[in-house]
Amino acid sequence: MNNKRIKYFFLASVLIQMFVITSLATGSPLLTMPVVEGGSLPWGNLMTAVMFVLFPLNFLIIRSTRKVHPIPLKVFRICVLASLVLGALWIPVTYLLSGNWSASFSGQDNASEFWWAYTYATPILPFAGYFLMRILTMFFKPK
């Protein structure tokens, strides 16, 4: 991909994420509407899954501009890629844990707690990887 396409992808990604976050924060009625007429997968879950995939991709785009020792960079990339996989699998995992597409848990304490941890870990992992990389760069200087 050339630089211009990367910049457009990054801009589009940020705009999509801002729309999703604004919709979630304001409780938009769009969130509860089904993706397919008569279906049970709400737009809110699909939008969240898309955001969970775009977010770590943005970290990879931003991070690719600096020279860093391979070890801290590998820690960062592992965290970001783990977040990307968690984001891509968020809808299937949600369905498997809750038994429905709308992530409605009914008395399933362990499944619900695991789902919350999974949901929080997905966007936190890129930040954790970035901060671990920054800490490790104090010990590993670029070649």
PDB file of C-alpha atoms in Angstrom:
ATOM      1  CA  MET A   1       0.000   0.000   0.000  1.00  0.00           C
ATOM      2  CA  ASN A   2       1.292   3.440  -0.786  1.00  0.00           C
ATOM      3  CA  ASN A   3       1.380   6.299   1.736  1.00  0.00           C
ATOM      4  CA  LYS A   4      -1.664   8.062   0.313  1.00  0.00           C
ATOM      5  CA  ARG A   5      -3.854   4.950   0.612  1.00  0.00           C
ATOM      6  CA  ILE A   6      -2.617   4.327   4.151  1.00  0.00           C
ATOM      7  CA  LYS A   7      -3.529   7.897   5.123  1.00  0.00           C
ATOM      8  CA  TYR A   8      -7.014   7.522   3.613  1.00  0.00           C
ATOM      9  CA  PHE A   9      -7.527   4.186   5.366  1.00  0.00           C
ATOM     10  CA  PHE A  10      -6.400   5.709   8.663  1.00  0.00           C
ATOM     11  CA  LEU A  11      -8.701   8.718   8.259  1.00  0.00           C
ATOM     12  CA  ALA A  12     -11.694   6.548   7.307  1.00  0.00           C
ATOM     13  CA  SER A  13     -10.944   4.219  10.206  1.00  0.00           C
ATOM     14  CA  VAL A  14     -10.813   7.063  12.713  1.00  0.00           C
ATOM     15  CA  LEU A  15     -14.071   8.527  11.385  1.00  0.00           C
ATOM     16  CA  ILE A  16     -15.812   5.145  11.634  1.00  0.00           C
ATOM     17  CA  GLN A  17     -14.522   4.665  15.169  1.00  0.00           C
ATOM     18  CA  MET A  18     -15.693   8.154  16.175  1.00  0.00           C
ATOM     19  CA  PHE A  19     -19.160   7.349  14.793  1.00  0.00           C
ATOM     20  CA  VAL A  20     -19.306   4.052  16.701  1.00  0.00           C
ATOM     21  CA  ILE A  21     -18.074   5.563  19.963  1.00  0.00           C
ATOM     22  CA  THR A  22     -20.524   8.470  19.653  1.00  0.00           C
ATOM     23  CA  SER A  23     -23.371   6.043  18.942  1.00  0.00           C
ATOM     24  CA  LEU A  24     -22.444   3.917  21.938  1.00  0.00           C
ATOM     25  CA  ALA A  25     -22.014   6.910  24.237  1.00  0.00           C
ATOM     26  CA  THR A  26     -25.334   8.486  23.276  1.00  0.00           C
ATOM     27  CA  GLY A  27     -27.306   5.233  23.223  1.00  0.00           C
ATOM     28  CA  SER A  28     -28.360   5.661  19.624  1.00  0.00           C
ATOM     29  CA  PRO A  29     -31.507   3.741  18.597  1.00  0.00           C
ATOM     30  CA  LEU A  30     -29.455   2.361  15.693  1.00  0.00           C
ATOM     31  CA  LEU A  31     -27.598   0.116  18.155  1.00  0.00           C
ATOM     32  CA  THR A  32     -30.622  -2.102  18.823  1.00  0.00           C
ATOM     33  CA  MET A  33     -31.880  -2.329  15.245  1.00  0.00           C
ATOM     34  CA  PRO A  34     -31.213  -5.722  13.627  1.00  0.00           C
ATOM     35  CA  VAL A  35     -28.665  -5.855  10.812  1.00  0.00           C
ATOM     36  CA  VAL A  36     -30.994  -8.046   8.753  1.00  0.00           C
ATOM     37  CA  GLU A  37     -34.783  -7.629   8.862  1.00  0.00           C
ATOM     38  CA  GLY A  38     -36.102 -10.224  11.298  1.00  0.00           C
ATOM     39  CA  GLY A  39     -32.582 -11.150  12.440  1.00  0.00           C
ATOM     40  CA  SER A  40     -31.262 -11.032  15.962  1.00  0.00           C
ATOM     41  CA  LEU A  41     -27.791  -9.493  15.416  1.00  0.00           C
ATOM     42  CA  PRO A  42     -28.059  -5.811  16.378  1.00  0.00           C
ATOM     43  CA  TRP A  43     -26.118  -3.078  14.582  1.00  0.00           C
ATOM     44  CA  GLY A  44     -24.460  -2.152  17.881  1.00  0.00           C
ATOM     45  CA  ASN A  45     -22.674  -5.489  18.095  1.00  0.00           C
ATOM     46  CA  LEU A  46     -21.571  -5.373  14.469  1.00  0.00           C
ATOM     47  CA  MET A  47     -20.358  -1.788  14.829  1.00  0.00           C
ATOM     48  CA  THR A  48     -18.437  -2.673  17.999  1.00  0.00           C
ATOM     49  CA  ALA A  49     -16.778  -5.640  16.292  1.00  0.00           C
ATOM     50  CA  VAL A  50     -15.734  -3.439  13.355  1.00  0.00           C
ATOM     51  CA  MET A  51     -14.297  -0.898  15.777  1.00  0.00           C
ATOM     52  CA  PHE A  52     -12.420  -3.672  17.631  1.00  0.00           C
ATOM     53  CA  VAL A  53     -10.766  -4.669  14.331  1.00  0.00           C
ATOM     54  CA  LEU A  54      -9.979  -1.145  13.107  1.00  0.00           C
ATOM     55  CA  PHE A  55      -8.504   0.038  16.418  1.00  0.00           C
ATOM     56  CA  PRO A  56      -5.459  -2.286  16.485  1.00  0.00           C
ATOM     57  CA  LEU A  57      -4.889  -1.730  12.759  1.00  0.00           C
ATOM     58  CA  ASN A  58      -4.505   1.979  13.484  1.00  0.00           C
ATOM     59  CA  PHE A  59      -1.869   1.188  16.100  1.00  0.00           C
ATOM     60  CA  LEU A  60       0.091  -0.767  13.501  1.00  0.00           C
ATOM     61  CA  ILE A  61      -0.128   2.122  11.030  1.00  0.00           C
ATOM     62  CA  ILE A  62       1.017   4.701  13.566  1.00  0.00           C
ATOM     63  CA  ARG A  63       3.778   2.539  14.987  1.00  0.00           C
ATOM     64  CA  SER A  64       5.346   1.711  11.617  1.00  0.00           C
ATOM     65  CA  THR A  65       7.014   5.120  11.357  1.00  0.00           C
ATOM     66  CA  ARG A  66       9.744   4.797  14.027  1.00  0.00           C
ATOM     67  CA  LYS A  67      12.914   2.769  14.486  1.00  0.00           C
ATOM     68  CA  VAL A  68      12.703   0.460  17.496  1.00  0.00           C
ATOM     69  CA  HIS A  69      14.796  -2.504  18.634  1.00  0.00           C
ATOM     70  CA  PRO A  70      13.264  -5.805  17.437  1.00  0.00           C
ATOM     71  CA  ILE A  71      12.464  -7.167  20.911  1.00  0.00           C
ATOM     72  CA  PRO A  72      10.251  -4.296  22.145  1.00  0.00           C
ATOM     73  CA  LEU A  73       8.711  -4.078  18.675  1.00  0.00           C
ATOM     74  CA  LYS A  74       7.853  -7.781  18.778  1.00  0.00           C
ATOM     75  CA  VAL A  75       6.129  -7.376  22.177  1.00  0.00           C
ATOM     76  CA  PHE A  76       4.110  -4.490  20.750  1.00  0.00           C
ATOM     77  CA  ARG A  77       3.145  -6.384  17.601  1.00  0.00           C
ATOM     78  CA  ILE A  78       2.116  -9.488  19.558  1.00  0.00           C
ATOM     79  CA  CYS A  79      -0.199  -7.394  21.750  1.00  0.00           C
ATOM     80  CA  VAL A  80      -1.691  -5.589  18.759  1.00  0.00           C
ATOM     81  CA  LEU A  81      -2.158  -8.785  16.763  1.00  0.00           C
ATOM     82  CA  ALA A  82      -3.752 -10.480  19.799  1.00  0.00           C
ATOM     83  CA  SER A  83      -6.145  -7.544  20.008  1.00  0.00           C
ATOM     84  CA  LEU A  84      -6.877  -7.847  16.287  1.00  0.00           C
ATOM     85  CA  VAL A  85      -7.700 -11.552  16.662  1.00  0.00           C
ATOM     86  CA  LEU A  86      -9.860 -10.868  19.733  1.00  0.00           C
ATOM     87  CA  GLY A  87     -11.696  -8.162  17.777  1.00  0.00           C
ATOM     88  CA  ALA A  88     -12.254 -10.386  14.770  1.00  0.00           C
ATOM     89  CA  LEU A  89     -13.626 -13.144  17.010  1.00  0.00           C
ATOM     90  CA  TRP A  90     -15.690 -10.851  19.239  1.00  0.00           C
ATOM     91  CA  ILE A  91     -19.087 -11.635  17.665  1.00  0.00           C
ATOM     92  CA  PRO A  92     -18.621 -15.444  17.602  1.00  0.00           C
ATOM     93  CA  VAL A  93     -17.289 -15.445  21.179  1.00  0.00           C
ATOM     94  CA  THR A  94     -20.202 -13.268  22.268  1.00  0.00           C
ATOM     95  CA  TYR A  95     -22.634 -15.702  20.696  1.00  0.00           C
ATOM     96  CA  LEU A  96     -20.929 -18.738  22.228  1.00  0.00           C
ATOM     97  CA  LEU A  97     -20.910 -17.198  25.710  1.00  0.00           C
ATOM     98  CA  SER A  98     -24.402 -15.696  25.736  1.00  0.00           C
ATOM     99  CA  GLY A  99     -26.217 -18.067  23.414  1.00  0.00           C
ATOM    100  CA  ASN A 100     -27.680 -15.186  21.402  1.00  0.00           C
ATOM    101  CA  TRP A 101     -26.504 -12.498  18.978  1.00  0.00           C
ATOM    102  CA  SER A 102     -27.522  -9.564  21.154  1.00  0.00           C
ATOM    103  CA  ALA A 103     -25.164 -10.495  24.031  1.00  0.00           C
ATOM    104  CA  SER A 104     -27.976 -10.765  26.565  1.00  0.00           C
ATOM    105  CA  PHE A 105     -26.740 -12.785  29.512  1.00  0.00           C
ATOM    106  CA  SER A 106     -29.373 -14.289  31.776  1.00  0.00           C
ATOM    107  CA  GLY A 107     -27.959 -15.513  35.064  1.00  0.00           C
ATOM    108  CA  GLN A 108     -24.694 -16.749  33.555  1.00  0.00           C
ATOM    109  CA  ASP A 109     -22.275 -15.124  35.978  1.00  0.00           C
ATOM    110  CA  ASN A 110     -19.024 -16.815  34.847  1.00  0.00           C
ATOM    111  CA  ALA A 111     -19.794 -16.420  31.148  1.00  0.00           C
ATOM    112  CA  SER A 112     -20.814 -12.803  31.656  1.00  0.00           C
ATOM    113  CA  GLU A 113     -17.671 -11.992  33.657  1.00  0.00           C
ATOM    114  CA  PHE A 114     -15.468 -13.652  31.039  1.00  0.00           C
ATOM    115  CA  TRP A 115     -17.268 -11.721  28.291  1.00  0.00           C
ATOM    116  CA  TRP A 116     -16.686  -8.403  30.077  1.00  0.00           C
ATOM    117  CA  ALA A 117     -12.991  -9.216  30.577  1.00  0.00           C
ATOM    118  CA  TYR A 118     -12.711 -10.236  26.908  1.00  0.00           C
ATOM    119  CA  THR A 119     -14.478  -7.063  25.779  1.00  0.00           C
ATOM    120  CA  TYR A 120     -12.260  -4.804  27.903  1.00  0.00           C
ATOM    121  CA  ALA A 121      -9.045  -6.633  26.972  1.00  0.00           C
ATOM    122  CA  THR A 122      -9.651  -6.205  23.250  1.00  0.00           C
ATOM    123  CA  PRO A 123      -9.092  -2.421  23.087  1.00  0.00           C
ATOM    124  CA  ILE A 124      -6.684  -2.314  26.070  1.00  0.00           C
ATOM    125  CA  LEU A 125      -4.127  -4.719  24.573  1.00  0.00           C
ATOM    126  CA  PRO A 126      -2.720  -2.256  21.985  1.00  0.00           C
ATOM    127  CA  PHE A 127      -2.209   0.359  24.715  1.00  0.00           C
ATOM    128  CA  ALA A 128      -0.553  -2.225  26.964  1.00  0.00           C
ATOM    129  CA  GLY A 129       1.696  -3.316  24.108  1.00  0.00           C
ATOM    130  CA  TYR A 130       2.642   0.272  23.359  1.00  0.00           C
ATOM    131  CA  PHE A 131       3.541   1.030  26.983  1.00  0.00           C
ATOM    132  CA  LEU A 132       5.458  -2.243  27.335  1.00  0.00           C
ATOM    133  CA  MET A 133       7.362  -1.378  24.175  1.00  0.00           C
ATOM    134  CA  ARG A 134       8.185   2.069  25.541  1.00  0.00           C
ATOM    135  CA  ILE A 135       9.430   0.570  28.819  1.00  0.00           C
ATOM    136  CA  LEU A 136      11.491  -2.067  27.016  1.00  0.00           C
ATOM    137  CA  THR A 137      13.101   0.560  24.748  1.00  0.00           C
ATOM    138  CA  MET A 138      14.848   1.863  27.864  1.00  0.00           C
ATOM    139  CA  PHE A 139      16.722  -1.435  27.983  1.00  0.00           C
ATOM    140  CA  PHE A 140      16.979  -2.220  24.263  1.00  0.00           C
ATOM    141  CA  LYS A 141      18.352   0.530  22.025  1.00  0.00           C
ATOM    142  CA  PRO A 142      17.686   0.470  18.254  1.00  0.00           C
ATOM    143  CA  LYS A 143      20.523  -0.814  16.092  1.00  0.00           C
TER     144      LYS A 143
END
